[in-house]
mmCIF file of C-alpha atoms in Angstrom:
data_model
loop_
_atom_site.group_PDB
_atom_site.id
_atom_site.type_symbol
_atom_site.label_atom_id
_atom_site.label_comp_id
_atom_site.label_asym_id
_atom_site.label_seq_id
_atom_site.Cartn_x
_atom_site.Cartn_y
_atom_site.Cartn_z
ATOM 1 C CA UNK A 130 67.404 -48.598 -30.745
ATOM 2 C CA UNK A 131 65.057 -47.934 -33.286
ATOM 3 C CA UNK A 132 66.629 -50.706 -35.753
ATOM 4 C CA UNK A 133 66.318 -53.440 -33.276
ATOM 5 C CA UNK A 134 63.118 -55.734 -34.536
ATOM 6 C CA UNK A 135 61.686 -56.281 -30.955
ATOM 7 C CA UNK A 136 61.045 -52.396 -31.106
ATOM 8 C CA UNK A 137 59.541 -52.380 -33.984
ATOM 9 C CA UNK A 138 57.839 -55.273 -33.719
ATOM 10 C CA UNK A 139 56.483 -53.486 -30.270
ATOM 11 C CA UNK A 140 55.734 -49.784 -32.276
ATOM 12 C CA UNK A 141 53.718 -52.015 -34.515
ATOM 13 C CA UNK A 142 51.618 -53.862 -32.430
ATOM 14 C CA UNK A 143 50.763 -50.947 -30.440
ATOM 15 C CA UNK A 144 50.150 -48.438 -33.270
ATOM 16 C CA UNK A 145 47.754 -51.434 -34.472
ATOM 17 C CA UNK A 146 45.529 -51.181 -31.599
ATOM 18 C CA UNK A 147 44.501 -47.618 -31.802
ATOM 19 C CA UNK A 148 42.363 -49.208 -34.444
ATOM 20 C CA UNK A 149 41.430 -52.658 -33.217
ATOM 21 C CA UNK A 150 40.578 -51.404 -30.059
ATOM 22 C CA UNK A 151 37.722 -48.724 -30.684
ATOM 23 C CA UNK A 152 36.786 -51.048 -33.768
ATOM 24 C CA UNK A 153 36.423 -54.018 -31.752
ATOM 25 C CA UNK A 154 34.341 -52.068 -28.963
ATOM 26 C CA UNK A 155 31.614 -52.025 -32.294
ATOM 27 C CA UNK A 156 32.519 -55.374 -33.203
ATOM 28 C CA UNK A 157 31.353 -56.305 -29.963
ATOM 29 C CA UNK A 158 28.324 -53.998 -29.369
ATOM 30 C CA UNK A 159 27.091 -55.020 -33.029
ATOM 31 C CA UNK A 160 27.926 -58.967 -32.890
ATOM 32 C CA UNK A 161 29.963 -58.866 -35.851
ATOM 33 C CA UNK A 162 32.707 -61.283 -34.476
ATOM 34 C CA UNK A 163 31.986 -63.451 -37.474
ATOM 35 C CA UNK A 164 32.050 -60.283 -39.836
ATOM 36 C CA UNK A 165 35.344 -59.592 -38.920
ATOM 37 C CA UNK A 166 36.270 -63.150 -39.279
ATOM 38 C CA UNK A 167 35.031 -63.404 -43.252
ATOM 39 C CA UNK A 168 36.889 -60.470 -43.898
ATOM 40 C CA UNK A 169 39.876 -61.154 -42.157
ATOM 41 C CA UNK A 170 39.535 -64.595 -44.325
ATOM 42 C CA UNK A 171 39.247 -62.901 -47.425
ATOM 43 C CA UNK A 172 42.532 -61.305 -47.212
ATOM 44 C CA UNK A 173 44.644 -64.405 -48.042
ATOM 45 C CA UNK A 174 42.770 -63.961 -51.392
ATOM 46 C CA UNK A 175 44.080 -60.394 -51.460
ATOM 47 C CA UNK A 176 47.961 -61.820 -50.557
ATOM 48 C CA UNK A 177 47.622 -64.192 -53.430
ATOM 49 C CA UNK A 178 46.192 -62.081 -56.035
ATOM 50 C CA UNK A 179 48.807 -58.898 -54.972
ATOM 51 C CA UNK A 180 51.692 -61.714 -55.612
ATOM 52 C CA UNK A 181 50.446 -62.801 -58.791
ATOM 53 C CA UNK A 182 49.720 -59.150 -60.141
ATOM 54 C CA UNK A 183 52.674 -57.842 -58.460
ATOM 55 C CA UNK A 184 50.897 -54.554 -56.451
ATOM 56 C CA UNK A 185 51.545 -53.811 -52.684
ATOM 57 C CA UNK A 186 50.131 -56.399 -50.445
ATOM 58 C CA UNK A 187 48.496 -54.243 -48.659
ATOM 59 C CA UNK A 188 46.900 -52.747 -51.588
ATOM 60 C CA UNK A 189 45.801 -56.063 -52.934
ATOM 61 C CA UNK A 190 44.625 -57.010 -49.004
ATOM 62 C CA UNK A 191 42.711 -53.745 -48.621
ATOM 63 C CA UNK A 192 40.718 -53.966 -51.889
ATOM 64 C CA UNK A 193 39.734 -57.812 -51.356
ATOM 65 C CA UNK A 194 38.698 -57.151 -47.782
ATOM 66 C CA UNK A 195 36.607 -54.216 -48.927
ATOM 67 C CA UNK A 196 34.948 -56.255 -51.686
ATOM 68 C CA UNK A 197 34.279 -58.894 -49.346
ATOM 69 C CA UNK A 198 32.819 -56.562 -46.523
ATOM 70 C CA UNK A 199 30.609 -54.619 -48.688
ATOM 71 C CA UNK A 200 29.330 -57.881 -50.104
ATOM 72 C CA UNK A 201 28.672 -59.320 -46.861
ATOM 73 C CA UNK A 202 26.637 -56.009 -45.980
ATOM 74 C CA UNK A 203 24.987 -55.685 -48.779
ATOM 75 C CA UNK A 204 23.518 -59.786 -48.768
ATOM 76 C CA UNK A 205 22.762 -59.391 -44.934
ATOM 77 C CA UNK A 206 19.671 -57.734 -45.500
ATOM 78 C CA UNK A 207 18.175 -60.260 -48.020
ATOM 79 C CA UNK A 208 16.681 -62.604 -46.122
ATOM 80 C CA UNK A 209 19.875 -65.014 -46.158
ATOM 81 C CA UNK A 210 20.578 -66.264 -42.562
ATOM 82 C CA UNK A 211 24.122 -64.299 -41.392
ATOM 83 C CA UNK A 212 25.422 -66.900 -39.060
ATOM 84 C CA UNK A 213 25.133 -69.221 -42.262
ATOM 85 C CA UNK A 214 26.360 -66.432 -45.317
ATOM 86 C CA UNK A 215 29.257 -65.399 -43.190
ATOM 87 C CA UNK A 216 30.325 -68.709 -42.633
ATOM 88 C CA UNK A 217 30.061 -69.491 -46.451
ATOM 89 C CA UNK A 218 31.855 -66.492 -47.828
ATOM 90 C CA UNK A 219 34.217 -66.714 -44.807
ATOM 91 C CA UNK A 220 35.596 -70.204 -45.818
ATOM 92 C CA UNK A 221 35.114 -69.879 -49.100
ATOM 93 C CA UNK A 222 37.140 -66.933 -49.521
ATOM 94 C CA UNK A 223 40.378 -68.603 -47.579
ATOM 95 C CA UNK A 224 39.906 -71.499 -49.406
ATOM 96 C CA UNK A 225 40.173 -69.651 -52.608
ATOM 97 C CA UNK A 226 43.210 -68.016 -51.418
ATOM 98 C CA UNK A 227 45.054 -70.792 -50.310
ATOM 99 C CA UNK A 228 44.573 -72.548 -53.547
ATOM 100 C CA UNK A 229 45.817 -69.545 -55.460
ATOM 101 C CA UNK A 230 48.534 -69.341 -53.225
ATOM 102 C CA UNK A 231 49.669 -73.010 -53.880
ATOM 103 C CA UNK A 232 49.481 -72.479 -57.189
ATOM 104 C CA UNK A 233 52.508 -69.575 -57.056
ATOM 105 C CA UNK A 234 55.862 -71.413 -55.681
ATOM 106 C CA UNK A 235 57.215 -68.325 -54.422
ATOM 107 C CA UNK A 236 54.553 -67.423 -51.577
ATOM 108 C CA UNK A 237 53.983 -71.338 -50.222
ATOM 109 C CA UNK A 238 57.096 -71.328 -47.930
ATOM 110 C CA UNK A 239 56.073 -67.220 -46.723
ATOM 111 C CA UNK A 240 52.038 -68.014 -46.504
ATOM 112 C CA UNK A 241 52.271 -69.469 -42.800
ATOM 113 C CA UNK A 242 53.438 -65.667 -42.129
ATOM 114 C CA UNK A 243 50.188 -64.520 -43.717
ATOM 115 C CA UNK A 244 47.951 -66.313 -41.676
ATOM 116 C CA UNK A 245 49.816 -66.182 -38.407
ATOM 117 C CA UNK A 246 51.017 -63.018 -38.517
ATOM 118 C CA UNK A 247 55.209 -62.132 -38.993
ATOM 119 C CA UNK A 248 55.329 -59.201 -36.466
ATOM 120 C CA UNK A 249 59.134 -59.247 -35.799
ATOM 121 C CA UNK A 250 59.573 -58.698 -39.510
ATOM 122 C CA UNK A 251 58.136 -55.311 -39.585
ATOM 123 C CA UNK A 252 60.291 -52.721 -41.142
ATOM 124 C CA UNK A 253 60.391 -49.019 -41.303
ATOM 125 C CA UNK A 254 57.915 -48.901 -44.215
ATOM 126 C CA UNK A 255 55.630 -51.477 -42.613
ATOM 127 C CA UNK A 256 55.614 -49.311 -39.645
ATOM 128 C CA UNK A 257 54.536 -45.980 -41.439
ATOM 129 C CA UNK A 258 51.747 -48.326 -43.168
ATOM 130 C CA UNK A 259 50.604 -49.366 -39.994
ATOM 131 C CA UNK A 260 50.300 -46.587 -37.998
ATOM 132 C CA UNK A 261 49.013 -44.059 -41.126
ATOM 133 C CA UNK A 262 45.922 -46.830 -41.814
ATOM 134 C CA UNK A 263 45.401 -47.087 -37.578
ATOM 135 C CA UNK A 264 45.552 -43.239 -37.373
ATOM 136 C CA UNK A 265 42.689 -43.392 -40.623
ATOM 137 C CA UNK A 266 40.542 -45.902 -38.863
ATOM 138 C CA UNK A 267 40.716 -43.925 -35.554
ATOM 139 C CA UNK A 268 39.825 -40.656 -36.866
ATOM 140 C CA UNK A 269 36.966 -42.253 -39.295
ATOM 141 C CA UNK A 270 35.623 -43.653 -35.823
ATOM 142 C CA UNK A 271 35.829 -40.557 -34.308
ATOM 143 C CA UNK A 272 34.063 -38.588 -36.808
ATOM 144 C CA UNK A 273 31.310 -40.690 -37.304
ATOM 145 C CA UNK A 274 31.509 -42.199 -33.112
ATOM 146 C CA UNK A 275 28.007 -40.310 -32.096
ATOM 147 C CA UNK A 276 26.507 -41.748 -35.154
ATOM 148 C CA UNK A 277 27.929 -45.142 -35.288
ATOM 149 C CA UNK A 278 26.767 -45.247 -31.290
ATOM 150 C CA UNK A 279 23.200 -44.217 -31.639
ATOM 151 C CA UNK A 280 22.491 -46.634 -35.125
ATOM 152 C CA UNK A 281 24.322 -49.859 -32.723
ATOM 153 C CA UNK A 282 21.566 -49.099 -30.494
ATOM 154 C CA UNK A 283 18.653 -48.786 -32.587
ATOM 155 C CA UNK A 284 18.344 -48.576 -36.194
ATOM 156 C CA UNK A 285 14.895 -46.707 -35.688
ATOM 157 C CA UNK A 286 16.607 -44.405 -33.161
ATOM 158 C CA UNK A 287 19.529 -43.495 -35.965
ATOM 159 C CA UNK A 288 16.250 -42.552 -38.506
ATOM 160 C CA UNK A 289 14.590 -40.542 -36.688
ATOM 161 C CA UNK A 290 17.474 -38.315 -35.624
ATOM 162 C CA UNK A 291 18.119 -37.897 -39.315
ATOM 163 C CA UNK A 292 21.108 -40.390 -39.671
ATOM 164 C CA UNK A 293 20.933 -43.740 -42.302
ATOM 165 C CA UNK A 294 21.901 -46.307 -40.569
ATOM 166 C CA UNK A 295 23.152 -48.243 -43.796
ATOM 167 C CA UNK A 296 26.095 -44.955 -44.167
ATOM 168 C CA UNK A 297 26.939 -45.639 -40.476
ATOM 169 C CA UNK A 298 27.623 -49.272 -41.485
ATOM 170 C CA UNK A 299 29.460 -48.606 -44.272
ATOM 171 C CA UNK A 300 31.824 -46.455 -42.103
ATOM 172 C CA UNK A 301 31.976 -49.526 -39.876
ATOM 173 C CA UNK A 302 32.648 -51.935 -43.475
ATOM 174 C CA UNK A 303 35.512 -48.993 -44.470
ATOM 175 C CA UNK A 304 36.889 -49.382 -41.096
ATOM 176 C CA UNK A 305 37.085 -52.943 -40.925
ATOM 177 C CA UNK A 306 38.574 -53.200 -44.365
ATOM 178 C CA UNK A 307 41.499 -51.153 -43.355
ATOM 179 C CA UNK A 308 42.344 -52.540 -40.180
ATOM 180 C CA UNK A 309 42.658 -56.527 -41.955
ATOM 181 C CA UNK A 310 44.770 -54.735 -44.418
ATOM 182 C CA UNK A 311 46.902 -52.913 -42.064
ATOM 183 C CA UNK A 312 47.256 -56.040 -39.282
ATOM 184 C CA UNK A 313 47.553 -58.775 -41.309
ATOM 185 C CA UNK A 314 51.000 -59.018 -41.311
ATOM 186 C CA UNK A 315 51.366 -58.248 -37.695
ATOM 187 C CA UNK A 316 48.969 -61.249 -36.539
ATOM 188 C CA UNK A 317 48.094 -63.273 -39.617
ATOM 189 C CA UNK A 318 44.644 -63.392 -41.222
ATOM 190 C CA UNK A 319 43.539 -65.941 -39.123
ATOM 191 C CA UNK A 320 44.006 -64.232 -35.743
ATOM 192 C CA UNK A 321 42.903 -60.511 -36.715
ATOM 193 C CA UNK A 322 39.605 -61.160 -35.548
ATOM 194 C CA UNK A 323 40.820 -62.424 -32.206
ATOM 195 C CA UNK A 324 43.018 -59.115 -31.214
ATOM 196 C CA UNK A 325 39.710 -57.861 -32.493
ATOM 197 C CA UNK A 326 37.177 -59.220 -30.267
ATOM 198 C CA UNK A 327 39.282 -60.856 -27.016
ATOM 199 C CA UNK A 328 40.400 -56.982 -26.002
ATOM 200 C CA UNK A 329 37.006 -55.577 -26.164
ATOM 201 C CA UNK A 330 35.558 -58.030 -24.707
ATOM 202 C CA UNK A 331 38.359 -57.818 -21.598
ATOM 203 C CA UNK A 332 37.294 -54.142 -21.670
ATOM 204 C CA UNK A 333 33.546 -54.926 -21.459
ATOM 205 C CA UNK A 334 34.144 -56.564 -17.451
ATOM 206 C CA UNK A 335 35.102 -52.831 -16.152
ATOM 207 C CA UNK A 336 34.103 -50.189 -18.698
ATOM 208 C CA UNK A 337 31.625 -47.533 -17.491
ATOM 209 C CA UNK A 338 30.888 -46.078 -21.047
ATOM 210 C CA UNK A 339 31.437 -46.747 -24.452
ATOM 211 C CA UNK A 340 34.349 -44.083 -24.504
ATOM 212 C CA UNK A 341 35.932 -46.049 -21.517
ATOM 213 C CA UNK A 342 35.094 -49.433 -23.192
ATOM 214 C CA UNK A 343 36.648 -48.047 -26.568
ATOM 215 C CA UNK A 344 39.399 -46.855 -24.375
ATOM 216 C CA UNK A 345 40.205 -49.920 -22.855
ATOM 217 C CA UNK A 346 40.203 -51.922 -25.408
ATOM 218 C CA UNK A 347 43.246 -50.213 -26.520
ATOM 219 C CA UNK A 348 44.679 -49.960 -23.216
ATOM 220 C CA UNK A 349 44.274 -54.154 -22.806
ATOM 221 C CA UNK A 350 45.266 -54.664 -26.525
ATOM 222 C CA UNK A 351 48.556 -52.602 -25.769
ATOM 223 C CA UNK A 352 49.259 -55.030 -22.800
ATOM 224 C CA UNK A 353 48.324 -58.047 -24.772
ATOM 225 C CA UNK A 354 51.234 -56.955 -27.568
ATOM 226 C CA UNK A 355 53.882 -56.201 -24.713
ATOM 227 C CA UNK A 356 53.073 -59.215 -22.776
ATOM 228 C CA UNK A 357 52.709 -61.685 -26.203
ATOM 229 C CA UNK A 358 56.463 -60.295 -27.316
ATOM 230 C CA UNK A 359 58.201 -61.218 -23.856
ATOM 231 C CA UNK A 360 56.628 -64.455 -23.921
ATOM 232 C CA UNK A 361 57.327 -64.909 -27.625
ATOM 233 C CA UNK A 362 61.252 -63.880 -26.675
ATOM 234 C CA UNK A 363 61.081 -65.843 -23.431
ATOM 235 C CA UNK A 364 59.370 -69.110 -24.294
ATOM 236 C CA UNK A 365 60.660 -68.891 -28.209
ATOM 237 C CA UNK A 366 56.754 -69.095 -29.533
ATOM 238 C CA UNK A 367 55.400 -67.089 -32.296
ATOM 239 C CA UNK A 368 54.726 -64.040 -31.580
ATOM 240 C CA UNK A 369 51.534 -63.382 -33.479
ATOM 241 C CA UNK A 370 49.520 -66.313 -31.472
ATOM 242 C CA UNK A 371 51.462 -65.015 -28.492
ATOM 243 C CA UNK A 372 49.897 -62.071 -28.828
ATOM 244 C CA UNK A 373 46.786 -63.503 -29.011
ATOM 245 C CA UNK A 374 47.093 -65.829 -26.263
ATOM 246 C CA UNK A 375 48.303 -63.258 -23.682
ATOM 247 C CA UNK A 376 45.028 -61.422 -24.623
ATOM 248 C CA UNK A 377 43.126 -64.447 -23.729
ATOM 249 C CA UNK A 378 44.597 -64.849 -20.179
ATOM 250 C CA UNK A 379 43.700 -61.383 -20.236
ATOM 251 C CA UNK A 380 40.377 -61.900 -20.278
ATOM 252 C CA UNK A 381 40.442 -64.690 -17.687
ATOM 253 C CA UNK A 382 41.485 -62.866 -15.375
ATOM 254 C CA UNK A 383 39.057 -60.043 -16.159
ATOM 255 C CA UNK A 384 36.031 -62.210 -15.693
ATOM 256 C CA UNK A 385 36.234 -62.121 -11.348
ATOM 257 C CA UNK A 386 35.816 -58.021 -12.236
ATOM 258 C CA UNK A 387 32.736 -58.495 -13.314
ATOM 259 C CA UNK A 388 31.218 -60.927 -11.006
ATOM 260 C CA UNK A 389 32.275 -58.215 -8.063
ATOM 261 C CA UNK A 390 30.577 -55.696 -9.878
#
């Protein structure tokens, strides 16, 4: 069973959200949907520059995203606008990539998997990639969670309990890094920030806590996968939007939840 691709494809997508869900509860506390989308962005940069230099993709993915989230921290607090230097770096960065990648004739027919995600290609070795950076991410969040918690509410509050805020963000940076790396060939660079954001948010209508948020984040983005790959098989759509997409309806039907509540 374990060599037929809907399985993996289903392993993968489900390891993946042991990260994206905890990771998008912060995404969502902290606003940084459009963080997640610049890095996310930057990673067809990474896919193009890993081709041309021959290294691991993910390699290649992971050290572009990093560069590109630690340069997007480190502007924020210069008195440029966010909204407006995310949104410049952001399509600035896939723009660059896509021209790099047109300029290599080998990775123009495969770059539609890149930015759309290829989940029912996942292999063995894909899968051990995927679920060793989700089980990284998890346990950084983990070990830094009381921290990370107390500097999204205040940055004051994080001070004067003796923690930097700016080390809690670049856990957060770290984090976000390795997730684009690890899910961008599951759901494409530009949908990472989606199975980000659209679970969390779903969790947000019920959650009682930020474990329980955190929690069902995971427990909605696990759904979202199964649900995406049956209507992917059923309905012969991709599965990476599919994925996406069945998160949205998700969320839809959410929303009653919290207007009883």
């Amino acid at each position: 069973m374990f060599d037929d691709f809907l399985f993996r494809a289903a392993l993968a997508g489900i390891g993946l959200t042991f990260a994206t869900g905890p990771l998008g509860s912060f995404v969502v506390w902290r606003r940084m949907a459009y963080f997640g989308d610049a890095t996310a962005h930057a990673a067809i940069l990474g896919v193009a520059l890993s081709f041309a230099f021959g290294i691991s993709v993910y390699l290649g993915t992971l050290g572009v995203a990093l560069a590109m989230a630690l340069t997007v921290a480190r502007l924020s607090g210069r008195g440029h606008a966010m909204d407006t230097l995310l949104g410049v770096l952001a399509h600035s960065a896939l723009a660059f990539g896509l021209v790099a990648a047109s300029l290599q004739s080998g990775l123009r027919v495969d770059l539609s998997a890149w930015l759309f995600g290829d989940i029912l290609a996942v292999s063995r070795s894909d899968l051990a990639v995927v679920w060793g950076g989700a089980a990284v991410v998890a346990a950084l969040l983990a070990w830094r969670w009381q921290g990370l918690l107390t500097a999204t509410i205040n940055d004051e509050l994080a001070m004067s309990s003796g923690l930097d805020p700016r080390r809690e963000q670049m856990a957060l940076t770290i984090a976000l890094a390795l997730t684009v790396a690890v899910a961008i060939k599951i759901v494409g660079a530009l949908l990472i920030a989606a199975l980000l954001i659209v679970p969390a948010a779903t969790a947000r209508q019920f959650a009682r806590g930020p474990e329980a948020m955190a929690a069902g984040a995971t427990g909605v983005g696990i759904a979202s996968v199964l649900l995406g790959l049956w209507g992917s098989l059923q309905f012969d759509t991709p599965a990476g939007p599919s994925i996406v997409a069945a998160s949205a309806v998700l969320f839809v039907l959410s929303l009653p939840l919290r207007r009883a509540r």
